Amino acid sequence: MSLLKWQTGKVHVKMSALGSKVNKNAFNEIQFIKPMLCNRLLLVILQVFFNHLIPDHQSDGFQSPYKLIIPSNSTLLDTIVDFTLGGFARWDGQYFLHISTLGYTHENCLAFFPAYPLLLRFTSVFISFFSYHTLTYWNATLLSSIIINILCFVIGAQFLFLITVKLFGNSNFALRSWKLFCISPATIFFLAPYSESLFSALTFGGIYYCIEYKFVTASIFFAASGLTRSNGLINIGFLLYFALQKALRIKWKSLPTLTAQIVLSVTITVFFPFLCYQYYAFSLFCFHKPHSLPEVIYNYLTDRNVTVRGERIPQWCQHSIPFSYSVIQSQYWNVGFLRYFEWKQLPNFLLAAPILSLVILYSLLFVKQKLLQFKSRPLTNAQSSSHPIFQRAAAVFAAHSIFLGCFTFFFAHVQISTRLIGSSCPAVYWMMSWMMNGTKASKRSVMEQWDPLRQKDLSFTGKLVRFYCLFYVVVGTGMFVNHLPWT
């Protein structure tokens, strides 16, 4: 199924496409761009409502000084963009917009990888040109971030569907997983100027091509994901897993070709993009050179005692391996083992509890099913009685989700678990989809079979999942746009 094969018109679903057998044209026959765009439009309206109804909280989050150099006489188009989209430019979104418009001006910015800001910069140039420069560059960048995120979100959703169908062969389950992705607890971060939408599209795309055993294509997707977010580097695990899986199925004479593919994939995915970015950071900050920033921007940054590029030489430049990322995360964000374990951070642990609970529950159930299958050998009913998400095909996804869950819990700011796992792990959407299976599936209407918002026979856990998603969409949007702690 091509990514370009989208249809327009009224939403319709064939009965055969929603059965347990897969109709190859099922996803193409479901006009789903329209509901996804409506979903994004509703989120924009919700953002406008909260942004203008509730006064902004005075947070200590970074505010880009770019607006200090924007002319005071704004145009009508600027006013419209500010009014309708201004609430999205919060928290880390300020960093991404700042880097896109001004570059890596100071050391803190190096925590944000370059793929997304570069994409914003290229897109905003076109928007500025076609708007005849009636938009300030800042607002053109903000608008481009929304457009890019919507497109990437749609692509990521299709890849999630394709992965699910390919692995489990059940389009009902795949459609429900797709729907849950549309109301993900991390929804606000998929639309605000964050890199989550781009990252999910690249990660899910790479996974899909791994499943198809197209390792060179997968490596390109994963290379781009590694330039988008630091956790993109661990996507190499998918390449190695599926490459090993293929190696066990082919004849010995084919191994040299496969080995060459693996070496190429590993090189592109892990070393080249990451090292290029680290070299770029080194060249920017590890040599004394005059800055080229507007004076008002330079004064704003130096007043806040940050390391402006070309001024002070950071300590990490003197390291034998001058990698900036881990040092900056530790120095400016206090990232490290158990550093976040403080009583004042309890609300953030509670915020992350649902997504981490899903990861833990999925992992425990997966291990339980494996133990049951092991004890019942030779296999009788154990293999057939468990849901496909607990079968061997999903093992690498369970390992991936538990690794990210443990990392965010013990090492990172735990509240980022929702967006980090929600943009990286298909397994959480499979787990929620499995939990939303009702007890009267055979009596549901066609739409109810895959739409979690229409199901009326949900168990308590299913209702809890639905409440969790919708609560995080609404409350998360309200808190995020008003500078309240939802990061």
Coordinates of C-alpha atoms in Angstrom, one line a residue:
M1 CA 0.0 0.0 0.0
S2 CA 1.5 3.3 -1.0
L3 CA 1.6 6.3 1.3
L4 CA 0.2 8.3 -1.6
K5 CA -3.0 6.2 -2.0
W6 CA -5.3 8.3 0.1
Q7 CA -8.9 8.7 -0.9
T8 CA -11.3 11.6 -0.3
G9 CA -15.1 11.4 0.3
K10 CA -17.4 10.1 2.9
V11 CA -15.9 7.7 5.5
H12 CA -16.9 4.2 4.8
V13 CA -15.7 0.8 5.9
K14 CA -16.3 -2.5 4.2
M15 CA -17.4 -5.3 6.4
S16 CA -14.7 -7.5 4.9
A17 CA -12.0 -5.0 5.8
L18 CA -13.0 -5.2 9.5
G19 CA -12.9 -8.9 9.9
S20 CA -10.0 -10.9 11.3
K21 CA -8.7 -11.5 7.8
V22 CA -6.8 -8.6 6.2
N23 CA -8.1 -7.0 3.0
K24 CA -5.0 -5.4 1.4
N25 CA -7.0 -2.4 0.3
A26 CA -8.8 -1.9 3.7
F27 CA -6.8 1.1 4.8
N28 CA -7.1 2.8 1.4
E29 CA -10.9 2.3 1.4
I30 CA -11.2 4.1 4.7
Q31 CA -11.1 7.9 4.1
F32 CA -9.3 8.7 7.3
I33 CA -7.4 11.9 6.4
K34 CA -10.6 13.9 6.9
P35 CA -11.3 12.7 10.5
M36 CA -7.6 13.2 11.3
L37 CA -7.7 16.8 10.0
C38 CA -10.9 17.4 12.0
N39 CA -9.1 16.0 15.0
R40 CA -6.3 18.4 14.5
L41 CA -8.7 21.3 13.9
L42 CA -10.6 20.5 17.1
L43 CA -7.3 20.6 19.0
V44 CA -6.4 24.0 17.5
I45 CA -9.9 25.3 18.6
L46 CA -9.3 23.9 22.1
Q47 CA -5.9 25.6 22.2
V48 CA -7.4 28.9 21.2
F49 CA -10.1 28.5 23.8
F50 CA -7.8 27.7 26.7
N51 CA -5.1 30.2 25.6
H52 CA -7.5 33.2 25.6
L53 CA -9.8 32.1 28.4
I54 CA -7.2 31.4 31.1
P55 CA -4.3 33.8 32.0
D56 CA -0.9 32.4 31.3
H57 CA 1.1 31.1 34.3
Q58 CA 4.4 32.9 34.8
S59 CA 6.8 30.0 34.3
D60 CA 10.5 29.8 34.3
G61 CA 10.6 28.2 30.9
F62 CA 12.8 29.5 28.1
Q63 CA 11.4 32.4 26.1
S64 CA 13.1 33.1 22.8
P65 CA 14.3 36.7 22.4
Y66 CA 13.5 36.7 18.7
K67 CA 10.4 38.8 19.2
L68 CA 12.6 41.6 20.4
I69 CA 13.7 42.2 16.8
I70 CA 10.2 41.8 15.3
P71 CA 8.7 45.1 14.1
S72 CA 6.0 46.4 16.3
N73 CA 3.6 47.1 13.4
S74 CA 2.2 43.5 12.8
T75 CA 0.1 42.7 9.8
L76 CA -3.4 41.2 9.7
L77 CA -1.9 37.8 8.9
D78 CA 0.5 38.0 11.8
T79 CA -2.4 38.9 14.1
I80 CA -4.4 35.9 12.8
V81 CA -1.5 33.5 13.3
D82 CA -0.8 34.8 16.8
F83 CA -4.4 34.5 17.8
T84 CA -5.0 31.0 16.4
L85 CA -1.7 29.3 17.0
G86 CA 0.2 31.4 19.6
G87 CA -0.7 29.0 22.4
F88 CA 1.4 26.2 20.9
A89 CA 4.7 28.2 21.2
R90 CA 5.3 27.0 24.8
W91 CA 8.0 25.2 26.7
D92 CA 10.4 23.3 24.4
G93 CA 8.5 24.6 21.4
Q94 CA 10.3 27.9 22.2
Y95 CA 13.6 26.3 21.7
F96 CA 12.7 24.6 18.4
L97 CA 11.3 27.9 17.0
H98 CA 14.4 29.8 18.4
I99 CA 16.9 27.4 16.8
S100 CA 15.0 27.5 13.5
T101 CA 15.0 31.3 13.4
L102 CA 18.3 32.2 15.0
G103 CA 20.3 29.0 15.0
Y104 CA 22.2 27.4 17.9
T105 CA 22.9 30.7 19.7
H106 CA 23.8 29.3 23.1
E107 CA 24.9 26.1 24.7
N108 CA 21.5 25.0 26.0
C109 CA 20.2 24.7 22.5
L110 CA 22.5 21.8 21.8
A111 CA 20.1 19.5 23.7
F112 CA 17.7 19.8 20.7
F113 CA 18.7 17.8 17.7
P114 CA 18.8 19.6 14.3
A115 CA 16.5 17.7 11.9
Y116 CA 13.3 19.3 13.0
P117 CA 14.6 22.9 13.2
L118 CA 16.1 22.5 9.8
L119 CA 12.8 21.2 8.3
L120 CA 11.1 24.2 9.9
R121 CA 13.6 26.6 8.5
F122 CA 13.2 25.3 4.9
T123 CA 9.4 25.3 5.1
S124 CA 9.2 28.8 6.7
V125 CA 11.3 30.2 3.9
F126 CA 8.7 29.1 1.4
I127 CA 5.8 30.3 3.6
S128 CA 7.4 33.7 3.9
F129 CA 8.0 33.9 0.2
F130 CA 4.4 32.9 -0.8
S131 CA 2.9 35.2 1.9
Y132 CA 4.8 38.1 0.3
H133 CA 6.5 38.6 3.6
T134 CA 3.3 39.7 5.3
L135 CA 4.2 37.2 8.0
T136 CA 7.1 37.7 10.3
Y137 CA 9.7 35.0 10.1
W138 CA 8.7 33.8 13.6
N139 CA 5.1 33.3 12.7
A140 CA 6.0 31.8 9.4
T141 CA 8.1 29.3 11.4
L142 CA 5.2 28.6 13.8
L143 CA 2.8 28.1 11.0
S144 CA 5.2 25.7 9.2
S145 CA 5.6 23.7 12.4
I146 CA 1.9 23.1 12.6
I147 CA 1.7 22.1 8.9
I148 CA 4.7 19.8 9.2
N149 CA 3.4 18.2 12.4
I150 CA 0.0 17.4 10.8
L151 CA 1.6 15.8 7.8
C152 CA 4.0 13.8 9.8
F153 CA 1.2 12.8 12.2
V154 CA -0.8 11.4 9.3
I155 CA 2.2 9.5 7.9
G156 CA 3.0 8.1 11.3
A157 CA -0.6 6.9 11.8
Q158 CA -0.5 5.1 8.5
F159 CA 2.8 3.4 9.3
L160 CA 1.4 2.3 12.7
F161 CA -1.6 0.7 10.9
L162 CA 0.7 -1.0 8.4
I163 CA 3.0 -2.3 11.1
T164 CA 0.1 -3.7 13.1
V165 CA -1.6 -5.4 10.2
K166 CA 1.7 -6.8 9.0
L167 CA 2.6 -8.3 12.4
F168 CA -0.9 -9.4 13.6
G169 CA -3.0 -9.8 10.5
N170 CA -6.1 -8.2 12.1
S171 CA -7.4 -5.0 10.6
N172 CA -9.9 -4.5 13.4
F173 CA -7.1 -4.4 15.9
A174 CA -5.0 -2.2 13.6
L175 CA -7.8 0.3 13.1
R176 CA -8.5 0.6 16.8
S177 CA -4.7 1.1 17.5
W178 CA -4.7 3.8 14.8
K179 CA -7.7 5.5 16.4
L180 CA -6.0 5.4 19.8
F181 CA -2.9 7.0 18.2
C182 CA -5.2 9.8 17.1
I183 CA -6.3 10.5 20.7
S184 CA -2.9 9.7 22.1
P185 CA -2.2 11.1 25.7
A186 CA 0.7 12.9 24.0
T187 CA -1.6 14.6 21.5
I188 CA -0.6 18.2 22.3
F189 CA 3.0 17.4 21.6
F190 CA 2.1 16.0 18.2
L191 CA 0.8 19.4 17.1
A192 CA 2.8 21.9 19.1
P193 CA 6.3 22.8 17.6
Y194 CA 7.9 19.7 19.1
S195 CA 9.7 17.0 17.2
E196 CA 7.4 14.1 18.3
S197 CA 5.3 14.0 15.1
L198 CA 8.4 13.9 12.9
F199 CA 10.1 11.3 15.1
S200 CA 7.1 9.0 15.2
A201 CA 6.7 9.1 11.4
L202 CA 10.4 8.3 11.0
T203 CA 10.5 5.6 13.7
F204 CA 7.3 3.8 12.6
G205 CA 8.5 4.1 9.0
G206 CA 11.8 2.5 9.8
I207 CA 10.1 -0.3 11.8
Y208 CA 7.8 -1.0 8.8
Y209 CA 10.6 -1.3 6.4
C210 CA 12.5 -3.5 8.9
I211 CA 9.5 -5.9 8.9
E212 CA 9.6 -5.8 5.1
Y213 CA 13.3 -6.7 5.4
K214 CA 14.2 -3.5 3.4
F215 CA 17.1 -2.7 5.7
V216 CA 18.8 0.1 3.7
T217 CA 15.5 2.0 3.5
A218 CA 14.9 1.4 7.2
S219 CA 18.4 2.6 8.0
I220 CA 17.6 5.9 6.2
F221 CA 14.5 6.4 8.3
F222 CA 16.3 5.5 11.5
A223 CA 19.3 7.8 10.6
A224 CA 16.8 10.7 10.2
S225 CA 15.2 9.7 13.5
G226 CA 18.6 9.8 15.2
L227 CA 19.0 13.4 13.9
T228 CA 15.6 14.3 15.3
R229 CA 15.8 12.9 18.9
S230 CA 18.5 11.3 20.9
N231 CA 16.4 8.2 21.6
G232 CA 16.4 7.6 17.8
L233 CA 19.8 5.9 18.3
I234 CA 18.3 2.9 20.0
N235 CA 16.2 2.2 16.9
I236 CA 19.3 0.3 15.8
G237 CA 17.8 -2.5 18.0
F238 CA 15.0 -3.0 15.4
L239 CA 17.5 -3.3 12.6
L240 CA 19.6 -5.9 14.4
Y241 CA 16.5 -7.9 15.5
F242 CA 14.9 -8.2 12.1
A243 CA 18.2 -8.7 10.4
L244 CA 19.0 -11.6 12.7
Q245 CA 15.5 -12.9 12.1
K246 CA 16.1 -12.9 8.4
A247 CA 19.5 -14.5 8.7
L248 CA 18.0 -17.5 10.5
R249 CA 15.6 -18.0 7.5
I250 CA 18.0 -17.8 4.6
K251 CA 20.7 -20.1 3.2
W252 CA 24.4 -19.6 4.2
K253 CA 25.4 -18.4 0.7
S254 CA 23.2 -15.3 1.2
L255 CA 24.8 -14.3 4.5
P256 CA 27.6 -12.1 2.9
T257 CA 25.0 -9.9 1.2
L258 CA 22.9 -9.6 4.4
T259 CA 26.1 -8.8 6.4
A260 CA 26.9 -6.0 4.1
Q261 CA 23.4 -4.6 4.5
I262 CA 23.7 -4.7 8.3
V263 CA 27.1 -3.0 8.3
L264 CA 25.8 -0.2 6.0
S265 CA 22.6 0.1 8.1
V266 CA 24.5 0.3 11.4
T267 CA 27.0 2.8 10.0
I268 CA 24.3 5.1 8.6
T269 CA 22.0 4.8 11.6
V270 CA 24.3 5.1 14.6
F271 CA 27.6 6.7 13.7
F272 CA 27.3 9.1 10.8
P273 CA 24.4 11.3 11.7
F274 CA 25.2 11.5 15.4
L275 CA 28.9 12.2 14.8
C276 CA 28.1 14.9 12.2
Y277 CA 25.9 16.7 14.7
Q278 CA 28.5 16.4 17.5
Y279 CA 31.2 17.8 15.1
Y280 CA 28.9 20.7 14.2
A281 CA 28.4 21.4 17.9
F282 CA 32.1 21.2 18.5
S283 CA 32.8 23.6 15.6
L284 CA 30.3 26.1 16.9
F285 CA 31.2 26.3 20.6
C286 CA 34.8 25.1 21.0
F287 CA 36.5 28.0 19.1
H288 CA 36.7 31.7 20.0
K289 CA 35.1 33.7 17.2
P290 CA 33.1 36.9 17.0
H291 CA 29.3 36.3 17.3
S292 CA 27.0 37.4 14.5
L293 CA 23.9 37.9 16.6
P294 CA 21.8 41.0 16.7
E295 CA 23.0 43.1 19.6
V296 CA 19.6 42.9 21.4
I297 CA 19.7 39.1 21.2
Y298 CA 23.3 38.9 22.4
N299 CA 22.5 41.2 25.4
Y300 CA 19.4 39.2 26.3
L301 CA 21.4 35.9 26.3
T302 CA 24.4 37.3 28.2
D303 CA 22.2 38.9 30.8
R304 CA 21.0 35.3 31.6
N305 CA 24.5 34.0 32.0
V306 CA 24.3 31.4 29.2
T307 CA 27.3 30.3 27.1
V308 CA 26.9 32.1 23.8
R309 CA 28.6 30.4 20.8
G310 CA 32.1 31.6 20.2
E311 CA 32.4 33.3 23.6
R312 CA 33.3 31.1 26.5
I313 CA 34.7 27.7 25.7
P314 CA 32.6 25.0 27.5
Q315 CA 34.3 22.4 29.6
W316 CA 33.1 19.5 27.4
C317 CA 35.3 20.8 24.6
Q318 CA 38.3 19.7 26.6
H319 CA 37.1 16.1 27.0
S320 CA 38.9 13.4 25.1
I321 CA 35.6 12.7 23.3
P322 CA 34.0 16.1 23.1
F323 CA 30.3 15.1 23.0
S324 CA 28.0 17.8 24.2
Y325 CA 24.7 16.1 24.7
S326 CA 25.0 14.2 27.9
V327 CA 27.0 17.1 29.6
I328 CA 24.3 19.6 28.7
Q329 CA 21.5 17.4 29.8
S330 CA 23.2 16.9 33.1
Q331 CA 24.3 20.6 33.6
Y332 CA 21.1 22.4 32.5
W333 CA 18.4 19.8 33.0
N334 CA 19.8 17.9 35.9
V335 CA 19.4 14.6 34.0
G336 CA 21.1 11.6 35.7
F337 CA 20.5 8.4 37.6
L338 CA 17.8 9.0 40.4
R339 CA 18.4 12.8 40.3
Y340 CA 14.7 13.4 39.8
F341 CA 13.7 11.4 42.9
E342 CA 12.6 14.3 45.0
W343 CA 9.4 14.8 46.9
K344 CA 8.7 18.0 45.0
Q345 CA 8.6 16.0 41.8
L346 CA 5.9 13.6 43.0
P347 CA 3.2 15.3 40.7
N348 CA 5.4 14.6 37.7
F349 CA 5.7 11.0 38.7
L350 CA 1.9 10.8 39.0
L351 CA 1.6 12.4 35.5
A352 CA 3.8 9.7 34.1
A353 CA 2.2 6.9 36.0
P354 CA -0.4 5.8 33.4
I355 CA 2.0 5.4 30.5
L356 CA 4.6 3.7 32.7
S357 CA 1.9 1.4 34.1
L358 CA 0.9 0.4 30.5
V359 CA 4.5 -0.4 29.7
I360 CA 4.9 -2.4 32.9
L361 CA 1.6 -4.3 32.5
Y362 CA 2.4 -5.1 28.9
S363 CA 5.8 -6.4 29.8
L364 CA 4.5 -8.5 32.7
L365 CA 1.7 -10.0 30.6
F366 CA 4.1 -10.7 27.8
V367 CA 6.5 -12.6 30.1
K368 CA 3.6 -14.4 31.6
Q369 CA 2.4 -15.7 28.2
K370 CA 5.9 -16.8 27.4
L371 CA 6.1 -18.8 30.6
L372 CA 2.7 -20.4 30.0
Q373 CA 3.8 -21.4 26.5
F374 CA 7.0 -22.8 27.8
K375 CA 5.3 -24.9 30.5
S376 CA 2.7 -26.2 28.0
R377 CA 5.2 -27.6 25.4
P378 CA 4.5 -29.2 23.1
L379 CA 2.2 -26.3 22.3
T380 CA -1.5 -27.1 22.7
N381 CA -3.8 -24.2 23.3
A382 CA -1.3 -21.8 24.9
Q383 CA 0.0 -20.3 21.6
S384 CA -3.5 -20.0 20.1
S385 CA -5.2 -18.7 23.2
S386 CA -3.0 -15.6 23.8
H387 CA -3.5 -12.4 21.9
P388 CA -1.0 -11.8 19.0
I389 CA 0.6 -8.9 20.9
F390 CA 1.9 -11.4 23.4
Q391 CA 3.4 -13.6 20.7
R392 CA 7.1 -13.8 19.7
A393 CA 6.6 -11.3 16.8
A394 CA 6.1 -8.5 19.4
A395 CA 9.1 -9.4 21.6
V396 CA 11.3 -6.6 20.3
F397 CA 8.5 -4.1 20.8
A398 CA 8.0 -5.2 24.4
A399 CA 11.8 -4.9 25.0
H400 CA 11.9 -1.4 23.4
S401 CA 9.0 -0.1 25.5
I402 CA 10.4 -1.4 28.8
F403 CA 13.8 0.0 28.0
L404 CA 12.4 3.5 27.4
G405 CA 10.1 3.2 30.4
C406 CA 13.0 2.3 32.7
F407 CA 15.2 5.1 31.2
T408 CA 12.7 7.8 31.7
F409 CA 11.8 6.6 35.2
F410 CA 15.4 6.3 36.5
F411 CA 17.4 8.8 34.5
A412 CA 15.2 11.5 32.8
H413 CA 12.6 14.0 33.8
V414 CA 9.9 11.4 34.3
Q415 CA 7.0 13.6 33.0
I416 CA 8.5 13.3 29.4
S417 CA 7.5 9.6 29.5
T418 CA 4.1 10.3 28.0
R419 CA 5.5 12.0 24.9
L420 CA 8.7 10.0 24.6
I421 CA 7.0 6.6 24.8
G422 CA 3.8 7.8 22.9
S423 CA 5.9 8.9 19.9
S424 CA 8.2 5.9 19.9
C425 CA 6.4 2.7 21.0
P426 CA 3.7 1.0 18.9
A427 CA 3.3 -1.4 21.9
V428 CA 1.5 1.1 24.1
Y429 CA -1.3 1.6 21.5
W430 CA -1.5 -2.2 21.1
M431 CA -1.8 -2.6 24.8
M432 CA -4.6 0.0 25.0
S433 CA -6.4 -1.5 22.1
W434 CA -6.2 -4.9 23.7
M435 CA -7.6 -3.5 27.0
M436 CA -10.5 -1.9 25.1
N437 CA -11.9 -5.2 23.8
G438 CA -15.4 -5.4 25.1
T439 CA -17.4 -8.5 26.1
K440 CA -20.0 -8.2 23.4
A441 CA -17.8 -7.7 20.3
S442 CA -20.0 -9.8 18.1
K443 CA -23.0 -7.5 18.7
R444 CA -21.2 -4.2 17.9
S445 CA -21.9 -2.2 14.8
V446 CA -19.3 -2.1 12.1
M447 CA -17.9 1.3 13.3
E448 CA -18.0 0.2 17.0
Q449 CA -15.7 -2.7 16.2
W450 CA -12.7 -0.5 15.7
D451 CA -13.6 2.9 17.0
P452 CA -12.9 3.2 20.8
L453 CA -15.0 6.4 21.1
R454 CA -18.1 4.5 19.9
Q455 CA -17.8 1.3 21.9
K456 CA -20.5 1.0 24.5
D457 CA -19.7 -2.4 26.0
L458 CA -16.3 -1.5 27.4
S459 CA -15.0 -3.2 30.5
F460 CA -13.8 -1.1 33.4
T461 CA -10.2 -1.1 32.1
G462 CA -11.4 -0.1 28.6
K463 CA -13.3 2.8 30.0
L464 CA -10.3 3.8 32.0
V465 CA -8.1 3.8 28.9
R466 CA -10.6 5.9 27.0
F467 CA -10.8 8.3 29.9
Y468 CA -7.1 8.5 30.2
C469 CA -6.6 9.4 26.6
L470 CA -9.4 12.0 26.4
F471 CA -8.4 13.5 29.8
Y472 CA -4.8 14.0 28.7
V473 CA -5.9 15.5 25.4
V474 CA -8.1 18.1 27.0
V475 CA -6.4 18.8 30.3
G476 CA -2.9 18.5 28.7
T477 CA -3.9 21.1 26.1
G478 CA -5.2 23.5 28.7
M479 CA -2.2 23.2 30.9
F480 CA 0.4 23.3 28.1
V481 CA -0.9 26.4 26.3
N482 CA -1.0 28.3 29.6
H483 CA 2.6 27.6 30.6
L484 CA 1.5 25.2 33.3
P485 CA 3.7 22.2 34.0
W486 CA 2.8 19.8 31.2
T487 CA 6.1 19.0 29.4

